[in-house]
Every structure is written in C-alpha cells, then in structure tokens.
Amino acid sequence: EAGVTQSPTHLIKTRGQQATLRCSPISGHTSVYWYQQALGLGLQFLLWYDEGEERNRGNFPPRFSGRQFPNYSSELNVNALELEDSALYLCASSDWTSGHNEQFFGPGTRLTVL
Amino acid sequence: GDSVTQMEGPVTLSEEAFLTINCTYTATGYPSLFWYVQYPGEGLQLLLKATKADDKGSNKGFEATYRKETTSFHLEKGSVQVSDSAVYFCALSDPGGGADGLTFGKGTHLIIQP
C-alpha cells in the first residue's frame, strides 16, 4: 500500500513570492493534516482538512491556506513568503473516524525562502 | 491547552545500552499517545501507540506504557543499535479525535556510538 506522498521535495522561493505544496494521502484516508517543522520551533499544527472542508487551523496567519480536492489530496499555499517561513512542511493522513487519530506522515517538502 | 514534555538531548549511548526517553503530558480527558521517529532528511514514522491507560505499545524492540497516574509515556529499549540513531518525538491526540492535530514534544536526538 502506497504511503503519503508529497511534492516537491525541495522548493526555493524569494521573499514575497507564493509557494504551493502538494500532498496525497493514503488510500482510504479522508483527513489530511499539515504541520510546519521550523528549526528551533518543533512541530506545529497548521491545518486540518477532512471530506473537502477545512476543519481547523493552528495559530498561523491567513496567508497560510489550502484546500482538499475530491480525491482527498491536498494543497498548501503560502502567500507573501517571509524568511521565517523556511521550514520542513509535513503532511499527514488519518482515518480519524477510528477515534485515535493515528497519523501517517509523508517525507515532507523543504521550503527555503531567500 | 495540551502539552508534551520530553528530554531534548542529545542523548548519547553506546551500542547495546539500555535506552529510556522520558515523556510526560498535560491533557484533559484521555488522549491517545504516540512515539514517532525521524531519521535524517526524512519525515516522521509512527513507532508505537497506546490509546488507553495501562496500554503498552511496542514495535522493533521499543516499548512504552500509558501511565495515567503519572501522565507519562516513557520510551524504552533493552539494547540499542547504531541504526536507532534518530530524533524521537512523543505526541498526543486530543480525545475528541484530532481537531487540533497532534501535539508534539520538542524531540529527543538520540546518538548511538559503536
């Protein structure tokens, strides 16, 4: 069974630009979570999508947004990039209806903002 | 809000030594508890989980027991190998099923020397 996939592996942008990151969940999983892993800040919850809807977001500004498509894949958009957005962005999928929220992670997208 | 506290390290051990990585948590209700491992340049892999008090999760020689009375989920392994060198994250999921994503500790960097 294929795991969670993310693309691209690496992304280099300059300040003010927009970045788009993509994630495909495990087959059968309807929930997608996005996390930011920035140096020194640990793993922080960004967004949760389920059944095509944004269900919750973490403590991040509105320029972090995204969507979930009918096939449950997801896209994270970061507008007006700032230097501190440089981080590893991890996507996870879950069959949260199990009640335990066991999440399976992709390899991540390394975003570098110059 | 929910929180997870774990020793950050680095923790340096010799091969075949006994490993303990402490993890304590603060949460309302009965969260699910997880240990994830991150190898250099990769995403997170689920190592083990426990979903109710006194449950013991185990995988690849690693074990952790959900202790409600001490709000702890310490990770142990009887004999570590060089290949166990990685960063280990303790995490919890709120009892509601995951609306806030997983809450992670800051990670413990483990180095095993031959």
PDB file of C-alpha atoms in Angstrom:
ATOM      1  CA  GLU A   1       0.000   0.000   0.000  1.00  0.00           C
ATOM      2  CA  ALA A   2       1.371   3.378  -1.000  1.00  0.00           C
ATOM      3  CA  GLY A   3       2.151   5.791   1.788  1.00  0.00           C
ATOM      4  CA  VAL A   4       1.644   9.525   1.974  1.00  0.00           C
ATOM      5  CA  THR A   5       3.410  11.341  -0.834  1.00  0.00           C
ATOM      6  CA  GLN A   6       4.429  14.984  -1.045  1.00  0.00           C
ATOM      7  CA  SER A   7       5.773  17.191  -3.797  1.00  0.00           C
ATOM      8  CA  PRO A   8       8.052  18.860  -4.464  1.00  0.00           C
ATOM      9  CA  THR A   9      10.849  17.563  -2.258  1.00  0.00           C
ATOM     10  CA  HIS A  10      12.556  20.927  -2.185  1.00  0.00           C
ATOM     11  CA  LEU A  11      11.284  24.395  -3.040  1.00  0.00           C
ATOM     12  CA  ILE A  12      13.280  27.601  -3.159  1.00  0.00           C
ATOM     13  CA  LYS A  13      11.470  30.938  -3.273  1.00  0.00           C
ATOM     14  CA  THR A  14      12.223  34.570  -2.569  1.00  0.00           C
ATOM     15  CA  ARG A  15      10.511  36.867  -0.106  1.00  0.00           C
ATOM     16  CA  GLY A  16       7.069  37.991  -1.226  1.00  0.00           C
ATOM     17  CA  GLN A  17       6.501  35.080  -3.598  1.00  0.00           C
ATOM     18  CA  GLN A  18       3.896  32.356  -3.227  1.00  0.00           C
ATOM     19  CA  ALA A  19       4.597  28.673  -2.594  1.00  0.00           C
ATOM     20  CA  THR A  20       2.347  25.719  -3.362  1.00  0.00           C
ATOM     21  CA  LEU A  21       2.932  22.351  -1.729  1.00  0.00           C
ATOM     22  CA  ARG A  22       1.058  19.153  -2.530  1.00  0.00           C
ATOM     23  CA  CYS A  23       0.107  16.036  -0.615  1.00  0.00           C
ATOM     24  CA  SER A  24      -1.579  12.740  -1.486  1.00  0.00           C
ATOM     25  CA  PRO A  25      -2.945  10.734   1.452  1.00  0.00           C
ATOM     26  CA  ILE A  26      -3.019   7.005   1.977  1.00  0.00           C
ATOM     27  CA  SER A  27      -5.829   5.404   0.011  1.00  0.00           C
ATOM     28  CA  GLY A  28      -8.990   5.373   2.112  1.00  0.00           C
ATOM     29  CA  HIS A  29      -7.934   8.206   4.385  1.00  0.00           C
ATOM     30  CA  THR A  30     -10.140  11.272   4.191  1.00  0.00           C
ATOM     31  CA  SER A  31      -8.253  13.513   6.617  1.00  0.00           C
ATOM     32  CA  VAL A  32      -5.134  15.483   5.782  1.00  0.00           C
ATOM     33  CA  TYR A  33      -3.115  17.446   8.305  1.00  0.00           C
ATOM     34  CA  TRP A  34      -0.343  19.951   7.604  1.00  0.00           C
ATOM     35  CA  TYR A  35       2.491  20.715  10.036  1.00  0.00           C
ATOM     36  CA  GLN A  36       5.417  23.109   9.992  1.00  0.00           C
ATOM     37  CA  GLN A  37       8.764  21.933  11.372  1.00  0.00           C
ATOM     38  CA  ALA A  38      10.931  25.002  11.704  1.00  0.00           C
ATOM     39  CA  LEU A  39      14.374  24.980  13.264  1.00  0.00           C
ATOM     40  CA  GLY A  40      14.101  25.577  16.978  1.00  0.00           C
ATOM     41  CA  LEU A  41      10.289  25.648  16.977  1.00  0.00           C
ATOM     42  CA  GLY A  42       9.475  21.971  16.748  1.00  0.00           C
ATOM     43  CA  LEU A  43       6.425  20.577  15.002  1.00  0.00           C
ATOM     44  CA  GLN A  44       3.450  22.904  14.870  1.00  0.00           C
ATOM     45  CA  PHE A  45      -0.045  22.085  13.635  1.00  0.00           C
ATOM     46  CA  LEU A  46      -1.060  24.211  10.641  1.00  0.00           C
ATOM     47  CA  LEU A  47      -4.295  22.962   9.072  1.00  0.00           C
ATOM     48  CA  TRP A  48      -6.724  20.050   9.082  1.00  0.00           C
ATOM     49  CA  TYR A  49      -8.859  19.072   6.095  1.00  0.00           C
ATOM     50  CA  ASP A  50     -11.496  16.377   6.041  1.00  0.00           C
ATOM     51  CA  GLU A  51     -14.013  15.472   3.365  1.00  0.00           C
ATOM     52  CA  GLY A  52     -13.029  18.512   1.341  1.00  0.00           C
ATOM     53  CA  GLU A  53     -13.509  21.054   4.103  1.00  0.00           C
ATOM     54  CA  GLU A  54     -11.113  22.968   6.324  1.00  0.00           C
ATOM     55  CA  ARG A  55     -11.965  21.701   9.808  1.00  0.00           C
ATOM     56  CA  ASN A  56      -9.438  23.530  11.939  1.00  0.00           C
ATOM     57  CA  ARG A  57      -6.301  25.619  11.763  1.00  0.00           C
ATOM     58  CA  GLY A  58      -3.432  26.272  14.108  1.00  0.00           C
ATOM     59  CA  ASN A  59      -2.021  29.587  15.214  1.00  0.00           C
ATOM     60  CA  PHE A  60      -0.810  30.743  11.802  1.00  0.00           C
ATOM     61  CA  PRO A  61      -1.696  33.878   9.794  1.00  0.00           C
ATOM     62  CA  PRO A  62      -4.267  33.759   6.966  1.00  0.00           C
ATOM     63  CA  ARG A  63      -1.538  33.808   4.310  1.00  0.00           C
ATOM     64  CA  PHE A  64      -1.231  30.086   5.095  1.00  0.00           C
ATOM     65  CA  SER A  65      -4.156  28.476   3.340  1.00  0.00           C
ATOM     66  CA  GLY A  66      -5.023  25.415   1.362  1.00  0.00           C
ATOM     67  CA  ARG A  67      -7.664  23.131   0.057  1.00  0.00           C
ATOM     68  CA  GLN A  68      -8.610  19.500  -0.263  1.00  0.00           C
ATOM     69  CA  PHE A  69      -9.713  18.029  -3.548  1.00  0.00           C
ATOM     70  CA  PRO A  70     -12.463  15.431  -4.194  1.00  0.00           C
ATOM     71  CA  ASN A  71      -9.821  12.675  -4.315  1.00  0.00           C
ATOM     72  CA  TYR A  72      -8.699  13.822  -0.802  1.00  0.00           C
ATOM     73  CA  SER A  73      -5.334  15.098  -1.974  1.00  0.00           C
ATOM     74  CA  SER A  74      -4.450  18.492  -0.577  1.00  0.00           C
ATOM     75  CA  GLU A  75      -2.588  21.641  -1.397  1.00  0.00           C
ATOM     76  CA  LEU A  76      -0.944  24.094   0.988  1.00  0.00           C
ATOM     77  CA  ASN A  77      -0.436  27.643  -0.219  1.00  0.00           C
ATOM     78  CA  VAL A  78       1.787  30.149   1.487  1.00  0.00           C
ATOM     79  CA  ASN A  79       1.408  33.711   0.211  1.00  0.00           C
ATOM     80  CA  ALA A  80       3.703  36.692   0.694  1.00  0.00           C
ATOM     81  CA  LEU A  81       6.572  34.470   1.805  1.00  0.00           C
ATOM     82  CA  GLU A  82       8.737  35.638   4.679  1.00  0.00           C
ATOM     83  CA  LEU A  83      12.207  34.437   5.633  1.00  0.00           C
ATOM     84  CA  GLU A  84      10.844  32.730   8.749  1.00  0.00           C
ATOM     85  CA  ASP A  85       8.593  30.524   6.603  1.00  0.00           C
ATOM     86  CA  SER A  86      11.685  28.483   5.763  1.00  0.00           C
ATOM     87  CA  ALA A  87      10.940  25.053   7.221  1.00  0.00           C
ATOM     88  CA  LEU A  88      10.100  21.445   6.529  1.00  0.00           C
ATOM     89  CA  TYR A  89       6.369  21.151   5.801  1.00  0.00           C
ATOM     90  CA  LEU A  90       4.938  17.775   6.660  1.00  0.00           C
ATOM     91  CA  CYS A  91       1.652  16.347   5.547  1.00  0.00           C
ATOM     92  CA  ALA A  92      -0.076  13.509   7.391  1.00  0.00           C
ATOM     93  CA  SER A  93      -3.167  11.491   6.644  1.00  0.00           C
ATOM     94  CA  SER A  94      -5.507   9.796   9.039  1.00  0.00           C
ATOM     95  CA  ASP A  95      -8.646   7.775   9.223  1.00  0.00           C
ATOM     96  CA  TRP A  96      -9.753   9.891  12.159  1.00  0.00           C
ATOM     97  CA  THR A  97     -13.083   8.129  12.427  1.00  0.00           C
ATOM     98  CA  SER A  98     -11.205   5.384  14.303  1.00  0.00           C
ATOM     99  CA  GLY A  99     -11.202   7.815  17.198  1.00  0.00           C
ATOM    100  CA  HIS A 100      -7.486   7.634  17.866  1.00  0.00           C
ATOM    101  CA  ASN A 101      -6.151   9.948  15.172  1.00  0.00           C
ATOM    102  CA  GLU A 102      -3.196   7.764  14.243  1.00  0.00           C
ATOM    103  CA  GLN A 103      -1.441   9.869  11.626  1.00  0.00           C
ATOM    104  CA  PHE A 104       0.897   8.735   8.880  1.00  0.00           C
ATOM    105  CA  PHE A 105       3.399  11.244   7.575  1.00  0.00           C
ATOM    106  CA  GLY A 106       4.884  11.951   4.197  1.00  0.00           C
ATOM    107  CA  PRO A 107       8.574  12.720   3.621  1.00  0.00           C
ATOM    108  CA  GLY A 108       7.980  16.474   3.675  1.00  0.00           C
ATOM    109  CA  THR A 109       8.712  19.469   1.469  1.00  0.00           C
ATOM    110  CA  ARG A 110      11.728  21.565   2.400  1.00  0.00           C
ATOM    111  CA  LEU A 111      10.847  25.210   1.715  1.00  0.00           C
ATOM    112  CA  THR A 112      13.675  27.715   1.633  1.00  0.00           C
ATOM    113  CA  VAL A 113      12.858  31.423   1.424  1.00  0.00           C
ATOM    114  CA  LEU A 114      15.716  33.666   0.317  1.00  0.00           C
TER     115      LEU A 114
ATOM    116  CA  GLY B   1      -4.017  23.598  26.406  1.00  0.00           C
ATOM    117  CA  ASP B   2      -2.441  20.224  25.785  1.00  0.00           C
ATOM    118  CA  SER B   3       1.327  19.902  26.032  1.00  0.00           C
ATOM    119  CA  VAL B   4       4.065  17.273  25.845  1.00  0.00           C
ATOM    120  CA  THR B   5       7.408  17.485  27.609  1.00  0.00           C
ATOM    121  CA  GLN B   6      10.382  15.319  26.727  1.00  0.00           C
ATOM    122  CA  MET B   7      14.128  15.447  27.254  1.00  0.00           C
ATOM    123  CA  GLU B   8      15.742  17.134  24.266  1.00  0.00           C
ATOM    124  CA  GLY B   9      19.237  15.718  24.315  1.00  0.00           C
ATOM    125  CA  PRO B  10      21.301  14.921  22.516  1.00  0.00           C
ATOM    126  CA  VAL B  11      21.338  11.596  24.301  1.00  0.00           C
ATOM    127  CA  THR B  12      24.493   9.637  23.511  1.00  0.00           C
ATOM    128  CA  LEU B  13      24.711   5.913  24.284  1.00  0.00           C
ATOM    129  CA  SER B  14      26.956   3.030  23.370  1.00  0.00           C
ATOM    130  CA  GLU B  15      25.627   0.179  21.267  1.00  0.00           C
ATOM    131  CA  GLU B  16      23.706  -2.447  23.305  1.00  0.00           C
ATOM    132  CA  ALA B  17      23.000   0.027  26.124  1.00  0.00           C
ATOM    133  CA  PHE B  18      19.542   0.369  27.698  1.00  0.00           C
ATOM    134  CA  LEU B  19      17.506   3.324  26.486  1.00  0.00           C
ATOM    135  CA  THR B  20      14.907   5.413  28.283  1.00  0.00           C
ATOM    136  CA  ILE B  21      13.479   8.623  26.862  1.00  0.00           C
ATOM    137  CA  ASN B  22      11.099  10.310  29.259  1.00  0.00           C
ATOM    138  CA  CYS B  23       7.814  11.825  28.117  1.00  0.00           C
ATOM    139  CA  THR B  24       5.140  13.460  30.239  1.00  0.00           C
ATOM    140  CA  TYR B  25       1.978  15.145  29.073  1.00  0.00           C
ATOM    141  CA  THR B  26      -0.754  17.541  30.109  1.00  0.00           C
ATOM    142  CA  ALA B  27      -4.195  16.998  28.649  1.00  0.00           C
ATOM    143  CA  THR B  28      -7.825  16.875  29.604  1.00  0.00           C
ATOM    144  CA  GLY B  29      -9.562  13.561  29.389  1.00  0.00           C
ATOM    145  CA  TYR B  30      -7.857  10.520  27.924  1.00  0.00           C
ATOM    146  CA  PRO B  31      -5.680  11.344  24.930  1.00  0.00           C
ATOM    147  CA  SER B  32      -4.103   8.801  22.623  1.00  0.00           C
ATOM    148  CA  LEU B  33      -0.311   8.714  22.914  1.00  0.00           C
ATOM    149  CA  PHE B  34       2.295   8.107  20.228  1.00  0.00           C
ATOM    150  CA  TRP B  35       6.010   7.867  19.639  1.00  0.00           C
ATOM    151  CA  TYR B  36       7.307   8.896  16.238  1.00  0.00           C
ATOM    152  CA  VAL B  37      10.858   8.604  14.887  1.00  0.00           C
ATOM    153  CA  GLN B  38      12.518  10.871  12.337  1.00  0.00           C
ATOM    154  CA  TYR B  39      15.666   9.750  10.542  1.00  0.00           C
ATOM    155  CA  PRO B  40      17.906  12.403   8.975  1.00  0.00           C
ATOM    156  CA  GLY B  41      16.304  14.033   5.947  1.00  0.00           C
ATOM    157  CA  GLU B  42      13.067  12.103   6.260  1.00  0.00           C
ATOM    158  CA  GLY B  43       9.522  12.554   7.534  1.00  0.00           C
ATOM    159  CA  LEU B  44       8.093  11.042  10.693  1.00  0.00           C
ATOM    160  CA  GLN B  45       7.431   7.340  11.096  1.00  0.00           C
ATOM    161  CA  LEU B  46       4.951   6.048  13.649  1.00  0.00           C
ATOM    162  CA  LEU B  47       6.918   3.868  16.058  1.00  0.00           C
ATOM    163  CA  LEU B  48       4.215   2.826  18.527  1.00  0.00           C
ATOM    164  CA  LYS B  49       0.972   3.957  20.112  1.00  0.00           C
ATOM    165  CA  ALA B  50      -1.291   3.473  23.137  1.00  0.00           C
ATOM    166  CA  THR B  51      -4.884   4.570  23.292  1.00  0.00           C
ATOM    167  CA  LYS B  52      -5.939   3.952  26.897  1.00  0.00           C
ATOM    168  CA  ALA B  53      -4.475   3.780  30.376  1.00  0.00           C
ATOM    169  CA  ASP B  54      -2.112   0.840  31.056  1.00  0.00           C
ATOM    170  CA  ASP B  55      -1.867   0.007  27.355  1.00  0.00           C
ATOM    171  CA  LYS B  56       1.633  -0.954  26.258  1.00  0.00           C
ATOM    172  CA  GLY B  57       2.699  -0.083  22.759  1.00  0.00           C
ATOM    173  CA  SER B  58       5.615  -1.983  21.238  1.00  0.00           C
ATOM    174  CA  ASN B  59       7.474  -2.179  17.935  1.00  0.00           C
ATOM    175  CA  LYS B  60      11.012  -3.076  16.788  1.00  0.00           C
ATOM    176  CA  GLY B  61      12.130  -3.730  20.378  1.00  0.00           C
ATOM    177  CA  PHE B  62      10.825  -0.374  21.633  1.00  0.00           C
ATOM    178  CA  GLU B  63       8.123  -0.227  24.311  1.00  0.00           C
ATOM    179  CA  ALA B  64       6.104   2.452  26.103  1.00  0.00           C
ATOM    180  CA  THR B  65       3.312   2.157  28.674  1.00  0.00           C
ATOM    181  CA  TYR B  66       0.469   4.668  29.055  1.00  0.00           C
ATOM    182  CA  ARG B  67       0.567   5.708  32.708  1.00  0.00           C
ATOM    183  CA  LYS B  68      -2.450   7.826  33.552  1.00  0.00           C
ATOM    184  CA  GLU B  69      -1.493   8.271  37.206  1.00  0.00           C
ATOM    185  CA  THR B  70       1.864   9.840  36.326  1.00  0.00           C
ATOM    186  CA  THR B  71       0.740  11.252  32.928  1.00  0.00           C
ATOM    187  CA  SER B  72       3.739   9.629  31.325  1.00  0.00           C
ATOM    188  CA  PHE B  73       4.628   7.568  28.242  1.00  0.00           C
ATOM    189  CA  HIS B  74       8.335   6.800  28.539  1.00  0.00           C
ATOM    190  CA  LEU B  75      10.063   5.070  25.622  1.00  0.00           C
ATOM    191  CA  GLU B  76      12.383   2.141  26.404  1.00  0.00           C
ATOM    192  CA  LYS B  77      14.563  -0.306  24.527  1.00  0.00           C
ATOM    193  CA  GLY B  78      16.678  -3.002  26.071  1.00  0.00           C
ATOM    194  CA  SER B  79      19.610  -2.929  23.652  1.00  0.00           C
ATOM    195  CA  VAL B  80      20.076  -0.085  21.189  1.00  0.00           C
ATOM    196  CA  GLN B  81      21.820  -0.303  17.829  1.00  0.00           C
ATOM    197  CA  VAL B  82      23.655   2.292  15.756  1.00  0.00           C
ATOM    198  CA  SER B  83      20.700   2.223  13.354  1.00  0.00           C
ATOM    199  CA  ASP B  84      18.459   3.576  16.148  1.00  0.00           C
ATOM    200  CA  SER B  85      20.199   6.945  15.896  1.00  0.00           C
ATOM    201  CA  ALA B  86      17.437   9.434  15.072  1.00  0.00           C
ATOM    202  CA  VAL B  87      15.158  12.051  16.606  1.00  0.00           C
ATOM    203  CA  TYR B  88      12.263  10.664  18.652  1.00  0.00           C
ATOM    204  CA  PHE B  89       9.038  12.598  19.190  1.00  0.00           C
ATOM    205  CA  CYS B  90       6.396  11.938  21.806  1.00  0.00           C
ATOM    206  CA  ALA B  91       2.926  13.111  20.778  1.00  0.00           C
ATOM    207  CA  LEU B  92      -0.672  13.106  21.900  1.00  0.00           C
ATOM    208  CA  SER B  93      -4.033  13.380  20.221  1.00  0.00           C
ATOM    209  CA  ASP B  94      -6.927  15.023  21.983  1.00  0.00           C
ATOM    210  CA  PRO B  95      -9.761  12.681  22.977  1.00  0.00           C
ATOM    211  CA  GLY B  96     -12.100  14.384  20.545  1.00  0.00           C
ATOM    212  CA  GLY B  97     -10.436  12.689  17.614  1.00  0.00           C
ATOM    213  CA  GLY B  98      -7.907  15.169  16.388  1.00  0.00           C
ATOM    214  CA  ALA B  99      -9.400  18.566  15.709  1.00  0.00           C
ATOM    215  CA  ASP B 100      -6.228  20.242  16.916  1.00  0.00           C
ATOM    216  CA  GLY B 101      -3.840  17.876  15.208  1.00  0.00           C
ATOM    217  CA  LEU B 102      -1.187  16.079  17.174  1.00  0.00           C
ATOM    218  CA  THR B 103       0.636  17.900  19.952  1.00  0.00           C
ATOM    219  CA  PHE B 104       4.335  17.067  19.846  1.00  0.00           C
ATOM    220  CA  GLY B 105       7.187  17.302  22.269  1.00  0.00           C
ATOM    221  CA  LYS B 106      10.312  19.074  21.039  1.00  0.00           C
ATOM    222  CA  GLY B 107      12.012  15.802  20.115  1.00  0.00           C
ATOM    223  CA  THR B 108      14.957  13.893  21.592  1.00  0.00           C
ATOM    224  CA  HIS B 109      18.048  13.485  19.450  1.00  0.00           C
ATOM    225  CA  LEU B 110      19.492  10.009  20.092  1.00  0.00           C
ATOM    226  CA  ILE B 111      23.051   9.160  19.065  1.00  0.00           C
ATOM    227  CA  ILE B 112      24.265   5.569  19.342  1.00  0.00           C
ATOM    228  CA  GLN B 113      28.016   5.039  19.148  1.00  0.00           C
ATOM    229  CA  PRO B 114      29.555   1.722  18.024  1.00  0.00           C
TER     230      PRO B 114
END
